[in-house]
Amino acid sequence: MMKCFPKNRVSPKASTPERRLILHTVPVFLSVALLMQAAPVKAIDQPVPVAITVNAQQLPITGTVTDNDNTTLPGVNIIIKGTNTGTVTNQDGTYQINAEPGATLVFSMVGFATKEFVVGNQQQINIKLLAAENQLNEVMVVGYGSKNKSTFTGSAVTLNAEDLNESSLSVANLLQGRAAGVQVTQNNGTPGAALSIRIRGTNSLNANSEPLYVIDGFPVSDQVGFSLNPDDIASITILKDAASTAIYGARGANGVVIITTKSGANRKSNLSVHSYVGIQHVVNQFDLMNGYQNAMRINSIAEQQGNTIPYSAGRLDSLQQGIIGTNWQDEVFRTARVQNHNISFAGGNNKTNIFSSFDYLDQQGVVVHSGYTRIGGRVNLNHAVNDKLKMSARVFGNYGTQNDLPLAPSTINGFLKQVLKANPASTFDSGVTPDRDARNPLHFFEAVDRENTTYRTQAYYSLQYEPLKGLVLQTDLGADLTHTEASYFAPSTVPTASGTNGQGSFTNIDERDMIINPTAHYTFSRGNNNFKLLAGYNGQKYTYREVGTSATNFSSDELGYENLGTAQQFSSYSGRTQIKRKSWFGRIDYDYKNKYIFTGTYRIDGSSVFGENNKLGYFPSIAVAWNFGEEDVIKNSGIFSAGKLRASYGITGNDRISSGISLATFSSDNSTKYTFDGVSTVTGIAITRLSNQDLKWEETNALDLGLDLGFFQNRVIIEADYYTKTTKDLLLDRSISPSTGFLTRFGNAGEVSNKGFEFFLQTTNIRNSNFNWNSTFSYAVNKNRVESLGANNSDIYVGSFKPDGAANFESPFIIRVGEPIGAIYGYIYDGIIQENDPVLTTTHPNAEPGDPKFVDVNNDGIVNAEDRVVLGTGVPKVNLGFTNNFTYKGLDLNIVLQGQTGGKLLNVQKEDLLNPISEGNGLAQLVTDTWSETNTSGSIPARGFYGNAHGGWVNSRFVESSDYVRVKNITLGYTIPEVITQRFGVSVLNVYLNAQNLLTWTNYSGLDPEVGNLVDNSQQNRNVARGIDFNAYPVNKMYLLGIKLTF
Amino acid sequence: MAIKFKKNITLLAAVISCTVFACQNGLEEETFSVFDANTLTNPENGEQAVVGTYAGLKDNGGYGYYAGYLYWLYEYPGDVVTTTLTARQGVQLDQLTYDASNASINDVWTSIYRLISRANESEAIISNIDYAGNGSTETLKQQHLGEVRFLRALAYYDATALWGNVPFLNKPSSEFTEADENPTLTDQAIVEAAMIADLEFAEANLPAAYTAAEVARATSGAAKALLGRLYMRRLEWQKAADKLAEVIDQGYDLRTPAEGGVVSLFARENRSDNEFIFVLKSSNESGAYGINSNSFGQNSTPWDYNRGWGNFPLNLSFYSIFNPADARRDLLTGVFTTIYGQIMAVPKEYGGVAVAADRDTILATFVYNLKYPHTGNYNYSGFNNVTILRYADVLMMQAEALNELNGVNSESLNLLNMIRNRSNLPAYTMADFSSKDALRDAIFEERNKEFFMEGRRRDDLIRWGKSASNGTNPLLKFKEKVVPTLKNPATYSDAVNYEFYPYPQNEIQSNTSLDASANVGRVK
């Protein structure tokens, strides 16, 4: 191997820097090289080493480069236009170069607009660089490397820290309303609960459809959720098309979110503090019956059922006067505090630089007893060992503690149902404390102690070696360790645990994801032909272990889960699964004069989760682009300041299913326990699933056509994309006949397509020394369609849940050829059956007056399950984002709007509250609007919608549009002039007010249209059963006051 | 330059090959915490499979199959058990207004086939294990096979009783073909032939009894009793009589008045009894709630009584058929003090003590059964025995079979009188019955009083109708008894065959061999 090294290497001193090629070379992940660029920049593989001699006409020029705030900028590249001669500013932002008068100096740096300056006869040229609006020329991080955006062939969004939503608690919050084609939904407002992101629609039915997250180059096993401090993030790049994600092969089909954390390069040492505090409250409340109204109703039900009447005349009287009774929503919802503090340091020298941070988040939930706290720290270190060897280490660790609610939101018996259905005629704290009274909804919050703590540590180490010019060998090693502890205790004093003398459990989950990732990059040019080659390997092993113990019969309640040893009876379990991945990949980037660009990638992926016969998957992609803005004829026409046409095609996959699915396994669980003597439990085994030796990757074939245009020196930038994706061999947990003993079979069948159009407009509306106004507008429309479903294309019914024990068996969603994923499937509501209604003898033979009426769609003379139709889709078709940023002197105002149209929600929450015979409370509307023989114009069926003889609870009356426009994030800030703050040694002092979810325009009649789906472990429910509003943790409004301080 | 370029390429290639070929293998799926069919080779695994199959009786616990929903299907449509207004799925069954979307029908179907599937898998696993060669015995292997085949027959008994022709899959999933994933309906007679084969195997290979620690396992007596029940359903009286006679020889007895009689049989503390031939056992361990428990306790008694949910109210008219001396009437809530302190009593016209409602007295509108008593707090431990086969049933079936074979006969009366005497009722004599029909009616009335809320009523009404009409009209007695208890008698339709439930919507929509036409004549 040694002989590969050239003996007469070019001396760095003889090199001529050239910025563009440097960007090409930036070998890898993350800008590691960029970060290191304070080191001397070298020429890349010139045909002949050029010795620079100072020409007689050349003048030595010096100067300082600063940003708008007069901060000096080290690492700015300066080249003499049309030559390969150049230099870089030093640590103090100064430079020196020899140039002829009349020559043009080009100053460029990542994140700043490039500036040209024609040399006259002055010897000092001080330059001020403005922060880049010119998004089209930025350097962006892509999979396993980085690229200048102008030579990028795919479709992606890059958002730098200043483009991300202010004061976001989690990574996903940062992106809301910011990127076309990226839909962020908050399914669950529980503090600490992850948001869901979908990029360009849903491809999969049963595989995880969240995008792949790559943090500083390392693909992580699952969502980032709250485990990353948003303040640590320097930029987020979202890769959308197959050509850019195919380098991630089997994990790229849902798009890739690449997160780059901050570094200390190119910065003077600075210490920053960012703190905010604020309050939150629920966006809305239901208008429920009061105590008197509900007591009257309960009395009448008891009367009909032959039970004792619970409310005497005296109590009714007190209720009517409001002496007793409780508004449970007021007891359970609260105005909750939130605070976040972050301190960070960045800086270093040209050999070593550091970024470090420490953060603390404390968010109370708007529901009592819920909350989330996070504490974390990070150190990012980059060091150049010598000219050829560099290292980068990144470590972060944090832990988040979620005080969870005992009844998980969005489940059938979610806590919200307990609150809304709680009897308002009962009285809070009437002698019995809530924890002792199981009929008091607060009981569930008070009686049990439930805490989930997640520790996450990620450590990455990267070595980069450049044995010869243009060739960079890099090895990345990493570990992503997550440890979760879930503890639970209910003391013996509370009804739910009194029979067992207390109940406690302790669960430990360990997740280990180890990665090794060697790559080789080779960059070279032949004349105007620029090449960049990449080859690499990725090995990853993910291990999951879970151990749990539950205990009963506690000798005392004092220690609870802190010492399960105080209990007498135990049951325990443990489990382990493993997923192994091995991948090989390569990429060729080529461009001619930056005008004609080609990218090709190929990846082979191997994964243990698939069947014995299909372990490997193959994922190629190609992309071409034409930078027509660089053509002289266009350039000279002066119409465009930039213009690019892009086309890409690629195949990506999805392997994110659980391990063990390809095998028929026999497991032990609660369903296999029995007793032979009526006392002791014996545990057996039972088959869990049908095997499938042929289980394989699902495969997404995607075409993307794009056009990027810049006008008026890029003050107006337009990006438009059309894409069409077809996903075949869907990983599908298909419902099969229950008479086989199995409800579903996991296999590959069916095809889904997503076609869409994305439009992004960025404008600098006003730009002068005092006042700036920038806007972005994004519009994305996606059309999702199920193209085929296996051999006989038969429908697949989804969502086996009942909102109430009284409800019929119904599956609210259907997967049907020709319909989008997530089609809501039910009856067409047709009013209420009146006395002597003819339908009583025809289509509704078993019904009674007062029952709901449904349309006999197929005209067969009877209303039954065959009369169900598709009532809409839970997934919105159009997503909109509109941001405006105004700055006037030190003031800045930032408004983010988010909207969606074309989706429907099945408002089960409302339906559940419109049940006149429920044991629980309901909407106030029930009092006046319930049908009876004396109130035949009432619009609520006499016995509600559950368990009627015909039709069902999934019906058109409760399918509502989920369209909305929302002021998602609004920030008003003021930066105190530096002349003042400098006296205190502070270079930046910014105070701001921020509000989130401030205003919403919607016709949706539930609490909030921004809810998604039932929280369920099944991916099928996450992908398909979207658009159901039931027992979600309410979304909240947040008002914050923040301060940013930089020393 | 060209040379250097080539060198660079060579180096790149060298690096790639080093990394790629280093480790190409190691992608096999490994399971750590579950069993793989190939690793189940020990007799202990056979025992695990058997336990898992028994667990299918309560499915996922709580309400599953024999822990609850099955008896909703068996009891609600009859004339004794009714429902509360709010129990809407129960109302559909009770008022015969159900259709394929009824959730309980869907639940029971799924549970039955899950048990059948577990039995099929277990049969294959046990068959492949060399018991004798691994320190166990061939006898135990045959016992294990007998147990799972008994359980499979029991599940098919329920399937055919509720739906008639049903899908029939007696093989493990590893042998499934594509067609097996969408099974067609098999003629009931073919299914029953397989059940008979299973039960004959079971009676030959199961022990007559187990140790106290394993009292809930299936015995040869259980297999014989179930076989007898099946012959009864098929109106094969001689076969039934012969088989039931074998059970009577197996040493079961009725719980005597001295032991507390029929009331004490159902006491929660009575964890096992020689009168029980086969029961769903639930654990009284505190951690068993919802896992190894059943829902009968909480559903049987009302809130007013001891904070139950009162989902099984019984019609008042049922109370009135009891002789006040009948010990079995004590298994009903004739009069009790409510949790609010008032007296709730059955009105006099129904045989109760209440004359009129006043400040302290409430006239009961329903009675509730006390066969599944519970503790009266929120954490219903639900560990009552749920009877599946009990000796009294065997005696009564034998009495019925002999009457069908021989007309009024002393042996039938003796058997019947054993039941009556135990509950303090006078013995019948030959003179009391003028005909086979009269004795048959008396037997069914006695069965009604003996077995209420034990899941027998629907079966009984149908068999009664069949035998009273020489097999021509299964709904003869069903209609006669049930129509008067309907809220609206017009609900009953002669166009509907109430003998069989509609195939559940879940099966119709997932099984490509079935469509909605399968339910024509089964729903209104």
CSV table of N, CA and C in Angstrom, one decimal, chain A residues 837-885:
chain,number,residue,atom,x,y,z
A,837,ASP,N,-91.5,6.4,11.1
A,837,ASP,CA,-90.6,6.6,10.0
A,837,ASP,C,-90.7,5.3,9.1
A,838,PRO,N,-90.8,5.4,7.8
A,838,PRO,CA,-90.9,4.2,7.0
A,838,PRO,C,-89.7,3.3,7.1
A,839,VAL,N,-88.5,3.9,7.4
A,839,VAL,CA,-87.3,3.1,7.5
A,839,VAL,C,-87.4,2.0,8.5
A,840,LEU,N,-88.3,2.2,9.5
A,840,LEU,CA,-88.4,1.2,10.6
A,840,LEU,C,-88.9,-0.1,10.1
A,841,THR,N,-89.6,-0.1,8.9
A,841,THR,CA,-90.0,-1.4,8.4
A,841,THR,C,-89.2,-1.8,7.2
A,842,THR,N,-88.3,-0.9,6.8
A,842,THR,CA,-87.5,-1.3,5.6
A,842,THR,C,-86.0,-1.4,5.9
A,843,THR,N,-85.3,-0.4,5.8
A,843,THR,CA,-83.8,-0.4,5.9
A,843,THR,C,-83.3,-0.5,7.4
A,844,HIS,N,-84.2,-0.2,8.3
A,844,HIS,CA,-83.8,-0.2,9.7
A,844,HIS,C,-84.8,-1.0,10.6
A,845,PRO,N,-84.9,-2.3,10.2
A,845,PRO,CA,-86.0,-3.1,10.8
A,845,PRO,C,-85.9,-3.3,12.4
A,846,ASN,N,-84.7,-3.3,12.9
A,846,ASN,CA,-84.5,-3.5,14.3
A,846,ASN,C,-84.4,-2.2,15.1
A,847,ALA,N,-84.6,-1.1,14.4
A,847,ALA,CA,-84.4,0.2,15.1
A,847,ALA,C,-85.6,0.7,15.8
A,848,GLU,N,-85.4,1.7,16.7
A,848,GLU,CA,-86.5,2.3,17.4
A,848,GLU,C,-86.5,3.8,17.0
A,849,PRO,N,-87.7,4.4,17.2
A,849,PRO,CA,-87.6,5.9,17.0
A,849,PRO,C,-86.6,6.5,17.9
A,850,GLY,N,-85.9,7.5,17.4
A,850,GLY,CA,-84.9,8.1,18.2
A,850,GLY,C,-83.5,7.6,17.9
A,851,ASP,N,-83.4,6.5,17.1
A,851,ASP,CA,-82.1,6.0,16.7
A,851,ASP,C,-81.6,6.8,15.5
A,852,PRO,N,-80.3,6.8,15.3
A,852,PRO,CA,-79.8,7.5,14.1
A,852,PRO,C,-80.2,6.7,12.8
A,853,LYS,N,-80.3,7.4,11.8
A,853,LYS,CA,-80.6,6.8,10.5
A,853,LYS,C,-79.4,6.9,9.5
A,854,PHE,N,-79.2,5.9,8.8
A,854,PHE,CA,-78.1,5.9,7.8
A,854,PHE,C,-78.6,5.6,6.4
A,855,VAL,N,-77.8,6.0,5.4
A,855,VAL,CA,-78.2,5.8,4.0
A,855,VAL,C,-77.9,4.4,3.6
A,856,ASP,N,-78.9,3.8,3.0
A,856,ASP,CA,-78.7,2.5,2.4
A,856,ASP,C,-78.0,2.6,1.0
A,857,VAL,N,-76.7,2.7,1.1
A,857,VAL,CA,-76.0,3.1,-0.1
A,857,VAL,C,-76.2,2.2,-1.3
A,858,ASN,N,-76.1,0.9,-1.0
A,858,ASN,CA,-76.2,-0.1,-2.1
A,858,ASN,C,-77.7,-0.5,-2.4
A,859,ASN,N,-78.6,0.2,-1.8
A,859,ASN,CA,-80.0,0.0,-2.1
A,859,ASN,C,-80.5,-1.5,-2.1
A,860,ASP,N,-79.9,-2.2,-1.1
A,860,ASP,CA,-80.4,-3.6,-1.0
A,860,ASP,C,-81.5,-3.8,0.0
A,861,GLY,N,-82.0,-2.7,0.5
A,861,GLY,CA,-83.2,-2.7,1.4
A,861,GLY,C,-82.8,-2.9,2.8
A,862,ILE,N,-81.5,-2.9,3.2
A,862,ILE,CA,-81.1,-3.0,4.6
A,862,ILE,C,-79.8,-2.2,4.8
A,863,VAL,N,-79.7,-1.6,5.9
A,863,VAL,CA,-78.5,-0.9,6.2
A,863,VAL,C,-77.6,-1.8,7.0
A,864,ASN,N,-76.5,-2.2,6.4
A,864,ASN,CA,-75.5,-3.0,7.1
A,864,ASN,C,-74.1,-2.6,6.7
A,865,ALA,N,-73.1,-3.4,7.1
A,865,ALA,CA,-71.7,-3.0,6.9
A,865,ALA,C,-71.4,-2.8,5.4
A,866,GLU,N,-72.3,-3.4,4.5
A,866,GLU,CA,-72.0,-3.2,3.1
A,866,GLU,C,-72.3,-1.8,2.6
A,867,ASP,N,-72.9,-1.0,3.5
A,867,ASP,CA,-73.3,0.4,3.1
A,867,ASP,C,-72.3,1.4,3.5
A,868,ARG,N,-71.1,0.9,4.0
A,868,ARG,CA,-70.1,1.9,4.3
A,868,ARG,C,-69.4,2.4,3.1
A,869,VAL,N,-68.9,3.7,3.2
A,869,VAL,CA,-68.2,4.3,2.1
A,869,VAL,C,-67.0,5.1,2.6
A,870,VAL,N,-66.1,5.4,1.7
A,870,VAL,CA,-65.0,6.2,2.2
A,870,VAL,C,-65.5,7.7,2.4
A,871,LEU,N,-65.2,8.2,3.6
A,871,LEU,CA,-65.7,9.5,4.0
A,871,LEU,C,-64.7,10.6,4.0
A,872,GLY,N,-63.5,10.2,3.5
A,872,GLY,CA,-62.4,11.3,3.5
A,872,GLY,C,-61.1,10.6,4.0
A,873,THR,N,-60.1,11.4,4.0
A,873,THR,CA,-58.8,10.9,4.4
A,873,THR,C,-58.3,11.7,5.5
A,874,GLY,N,-57.6,11.0,6.5
A,874,GLY,CA,-57.1,11.7,7.6
A,874,GLY,C,-55.9,12.5,7.4
A,875,VAL,N,-55.2,12.2,6.3
A,875,VAL,CA,-54.0,12.9,6.0
A,875,VAL,C,-54.3,14.1,5.1
A,876,PRO,N,-53.9,15.3,5.5
A,876,PRO,CA,-54.2,16.5,4.7
A,876,PRO,C,-53.4,16.4,3.4
A,877,LYS,N,-54.0,17.0,2.4
A,877,LYS,CA,-53.4,17.0,1.0
A,877,LYS,C,-52.4,18.1,0.9
A,878,VAL,N,-52.7,19.2,1.4
A,878,VAL,CA,-51.9,20.4,1.2
A,878,VAL,C,-51.3,20.9,2.6
A,879,ASN,N,-50.1,21.2,2.6
A,879,ASN,CA,-49.5,21.9,3.8
A,879,ASN,C,-48.9,23.2,3.4
A,880,LEU,N,-49.1,24.2,4.2
A,880,LEU,CA,-48.6,25.5,3.9
A,880,LEU,C,-47.8,26.1,5.0
A,881,GLY,N,-46.8,26.9,4.6
A,881,GLY,CA,-46.0,27.6,5.6
A,881,GLY,C,-45.7,29.0,5.1
A,882,PHE,N,-45.8,29.9,6.0
A,882,PHE,CA,-45.6,31.3,5.6
A,882,PHE,C,-44.8,32.0,6.7
A,883,THR,N,-43.6,32.4,6.5
A,883,THR,CA,-42.9,33.1,7.5
A,883,THR,C,-42.5,34.5,7.1
A,884,ASN,N,-42.5,35.4,8.1
A,884,ASN,CA,-42.1,36.8,7.8
A,884,ASN,C,-41.1,37.2,8.9
A,885,ASN,N,-40.1,37.8,8.5
A,885,ASN,CA,-39.1,38.3,9.4
A,885,ASN,C,-38.9,39.8,9.2
